[in-house]
Amino acid sequence: MFKTRLLSGIILVVLALVLIITGGTVLLGALLVISLIGMYELYRILQIEKTVLGAMGYLAAVLFYADLWHSVWQDSMVFVMGTLILLMFVYVFSYPRFRTEQALMAFFGIFYVAVMLSCVYQARMLERGAYIVWLIVLCSWGSDTCAYCVGVLFGRHKMSPRLSPKKSIEGAVGGVAGSMLLTLLYVWVFRAPMQADMRDMLLLAVISGVGALISMVGDLAASAIKRNYDIKDYGTLIPGHGGILDRFDSVIFTAPIVYYLALFFVP
């Protein structure tokens, strides 16, 4: 199992390198595919993955990504309200085929998976996005690795024993600190092409620390959903890791945090 998990992890890192470095339409298209698979995994929990309600969710995700590629809506609320109205249209006129929680999950899945993951692409499109986008990796997968190592060595106090008994407060602190240190090292190495000074280094390290903290919420949120519906993994697509949502649960939360903090605070 360890070898399988390690090999899958290496392949994921290589794919992330290729897609993020390439950027543009290739990255956008890959994120759409990942989002659709993740939404399928989420919808499967409430058995709407192959229904008209699920299809409406997939269609909304496709339209959202199409808008990122070629902007149409001037106000994002048009998309939000339009999506909700269409889903309620399906819910009402197919009644009593679907339960209320199924309709809500269809709406939730669009934003929880597709919209939030799209921030990876949006971060890549920033002025210094070719470098800033890697903070998402550092404060999700990087902090997760640091948190695991510190937790194994020093973990004593459980962070959320009912959701994730193996996670400790010490591990969480190690994950945040590790993410910030990795970011400082990363920005220092690429300081010339990034045109980054000391202020930029410290600011990006803080952003990475905040992202690492939020990534733990994403991880625990995914665990909470699985426990509520009594499932071990969202899927089996990635050997040794589970499904898309099992591997990208923290990225889903860190991507918008890094994107918006960089957008507003990084010159």
mmCIF file of C-alpha atoms in Angstrom, residues 51-156:
data_model
loop_
_atom_site.group_PDB
_atom_site.id
_atom_site.type_symbol
_atom_site.label_atom_id
_atom_site.label_comp_id
_atom_site.label_asym_id
_atom_site.label_seq_id
_atom_site.Cartn_x
_atom_site.Cartn_y
_atom_site.Cartn_z
ATOM 1 C CA THR A 51 -29.836 12.056 -12.662
ATOM 2 C CA VAL A 52 -31.084 15.224 -14.326
ATOM 3 C CA LEU A 53 -30.268 17.083 -11.104
ATOM 4 C CA GLY A 54 -26.665 15.929 -11.321
ATOM 5 C CA ALA A 55 -26.545 16.770 -15.021
ATOM 6 C CA MET A 56 -27.624 20.322 -14.223
ATOM 7 C CA GLY A 57 -24.755 20.564 -11.757
ATOM 8 C CA TYR A 58 -22.225 19.342 -14.333
ATOM 9 C CA LEU A 59 -23.620 21.751 -16.923
ATOM 10 C CA ALA A 60 -23.321 24.674 -14.486
ATOM 11 C CA ALA A 61 -19.665 23.765 -13.863
ATOM 12 C CA VAL A 62 -18.961 23.648 -17.605
ATOM 13 C CA LEU A 63 -20.626 27.031 -18.126
ATOM 14 C CA PHE A 64 -18.652 28.534 -15.233
ATOM 15 C CA TYR A 65 -15.343 27.353 -16.704
ATOM 16 C CA ALA A 66 -16.393 28.530 -20.156
ATOM 17 C CA ASP A 67 -16.959 31.965 -18.634
ATOM 18 C CA LEU A 68 -13.465 31.920 -17.141
ATOM 19 C CA TRP A 69 -12.103 31.169 -20.600
ATOM 20 C CA HIS A 70 -14.191 33.814 -22.350
ATOM 21 C CA SER A 71 -15.935 36.185 -19.960
ATOM 22 C CA VAL A 72 -19.688 36.601 -20.473
ATOM 23 C CA TRP A 73 -21.196 37.455 -17.095
ATOM 24 C CA GLN A 74 -20.299 40.852 -15.714
ATOM 25 C CA ASP A 75 -21.772 39.977 -12.321
ATOM 26 C CA SER A 76 -21.041 36.627 -10.687
ATOM 27 C CA MET A 77 -24.368 36.800 -8.861
ATOM 28 C CA VAL A 78 -26.074 36.209 -12.209
ATOM 29 C CA PHE A 79 -24.420 32.788 -12.301
ATOM 30 C CA VAL A 80 -25.215 32.020 -8.653
ATOM 31 C CA MET A 81 -28.877 32.973 -8.817
ATOM 32 C CA GLY A 82 -29.382 31.507 -12.293
ATOM 33 C CA THR A 83 -27.936 28.175 -11.173
ATOM 34 C CA LEU A 84 -30.121 28.055 -8.073
ATOM 35 C CA ILE A 85 -33.266 28.903 -10.041
ATOM 36 C CA LEU A 86 -32.591 26.191 -12.634
ATOM 37 C CA LEU A 87 -31.908 23.572 -9.963
ATOM 38 C CA MET A 88 -35.094 24.540 -8.138
ATOM 39 C CA PHE A 89 -36.929 24.297 -11.463
ATOM 40 C CA VAL A 90 -35.799 20.671 -11.785
ATOM 41 C CA TYR A 91 -36.554 19.962 -8.132
ATOM 42 C CA VAL A 92 -40.102 21.389 -8.295
ATOM 43 C CA PHE A 93 -41.220 19.977 -11.643
ATOM 44 C CA SER A 94 -39.874 16.499 -10.953
ATOM 45 C CA TYR A 95 -41.360 16.382 -7.433
ATOM 46 C CA PRO A 96 -41.346 14.085 -5.500
ATOM 47 C CA ARG A 97 -38.474 12.371 -7.313
ATOM 48 C CA PHE A 98 -35.779 14.276 -5.410
ATOM 49 C CA ARG A 99 -35.431 15.094 -1.727
ATOM 50 C CA THR A 100 -34.547 18.581 -0.527
ATOM 51 C CA GLU A 101 -31.054 17.532 0.558
ATOM 52 C CA GLN A 102 -30.362 16.155 -2.916
ATOM 53 C CA ALA A 103 -31.207 19.488 -4.527
ATOM 54 C CA LEU A 104 -29.072 21.315 -1.975
ATOM 55 C CA MET A 105 -26.157 18.939 -2.566
ATOM 56 C CA ALA A 106 -26.375 19.582 -6.315
ATOM 57 C CA PHE A 107 -26.051 23.324 -5.666
ATOM 58 C CA PHE A 108 -23.382 22.887 -3.002
ATOM 59 C CA GLY A 109 -21.233 20.642 -5.211
ATOM 60 C CA ILE A 110 -20.894 23.263 -7.941
ATOM 61 C CA PHE A 111 -19.282 25.765 -5.603
ATOM 62 C CA TYR A 112 -17.531 23.407 -3.195
ATOM 63 C CA VAL A 113 -15.707 21.618 -6.007
ATOM 64 C CA ALA A 114 -15.789 23.419 -9.369
ATOM 65 C CA VAL A 115 -15.792 27.093 -8.383
ATOM 66 C CA MET A 116 -13.260 26.782 -5.570
ATOM 67 C CA LEU A 117 -10.878 24.612 -7.607
ATOM 68 C CA SER A 118 -11.014 27.148 -10.432
ATOM 69 C CA CYS A 119 -9.027 29.495 -8.207
ATOM 70 C CA VAL A 120 -5.928 27.456 -9.082
ATOM 71 C CA TYR A 121 -6.308 28.717 -12.661
ATOM 72 C CA GLN A 122 -7.172 32.234 -11.514
ATOM 73 C CA ALA A 123 -4.091 32.347 -9.278
ATOM 74 C CA ARG A 124 -1.977 31.160 -12.225
ATOM 75 C CA MET A 125 -3.324 34.057 -14.307
ATOM 76 C CA LEU A 126 -2.162 36.738 -11.847
ATOM 77 C CA GLU A 127 0.732 39.026 -12.816
ATOM 78 C CA ARG A 128 3.225 36.851 -10.955
ATOM 79 C CA GLY A 129 0.898 33.877 -11.010
ATOM 80 C CA ALA A 130 3.424 31.483 -12.536
ATOM 81 C CA TYR A 131 5.170 31.594 -9.151
ATOM 82 C CA ILE A 132 2.367 32.509 -6.727
ATOM 83 C CA VAL A 133 0.222 29.547 -7.795
ATOM 84 C CA TRP A 134 2.742 27.165 -6.228
ATOM 85 C CA LEU A 135 1.825 28.508 -2.801
ATOM 86 C CA ILE A 136 -1.386 26.489 -3.162
ATOM 87 C CA VAL A 137 0.687 23.318 -3.386
ATOM 88 C CA LEU A 138 3.001 24.375 -0.561
ATOM 89 C CA CYS A 139 0.197 25.194 1.880
ATOM 90 C CA SER A 140 -1.895 22.113 1.069
ATOM 91 C CA TRP A 141 0.269 19.117 0.207
ATOM 92 C CA GLY A 142 3.424 20.659 1.702
ATOM 93 C CA SER A 143 1.811 21.559 5.012
ATOM 94 C CA ASP A 144 0.116 18.150 5.114
ATOM 95 C CA THR A 145 3.500 16.430 4.894
ATOM 96 C CA CYS A 146 5.005 18.702 7.560
ATOM 97 C CA ALA A 147 1.988 18.235 9.823
ATOM 98 C CA TYR A 148 2.252 14.456 9.493
ATOM 99 C CA CYS A 149 5.968 14.399 10.363
ATOM 100 C CA VAL A 150 5.621 16.726 13.368
ATOM 101 C CA GLY A 151 2.481 14.922 14.522
ATOM 102 C CA VAL A 152 4.197 11.534 14.466
ATOM 103 C CA LEU A 153 7.196 12.858 16.398
ATOM 104 C CA PHE A 154 5.564 15.247 18.860
ATOM 105 C CA GLY A 155 1.790 14.873 18.617
ATOM 106 C CA ARG A 156 0.118 14.665 22.030
#
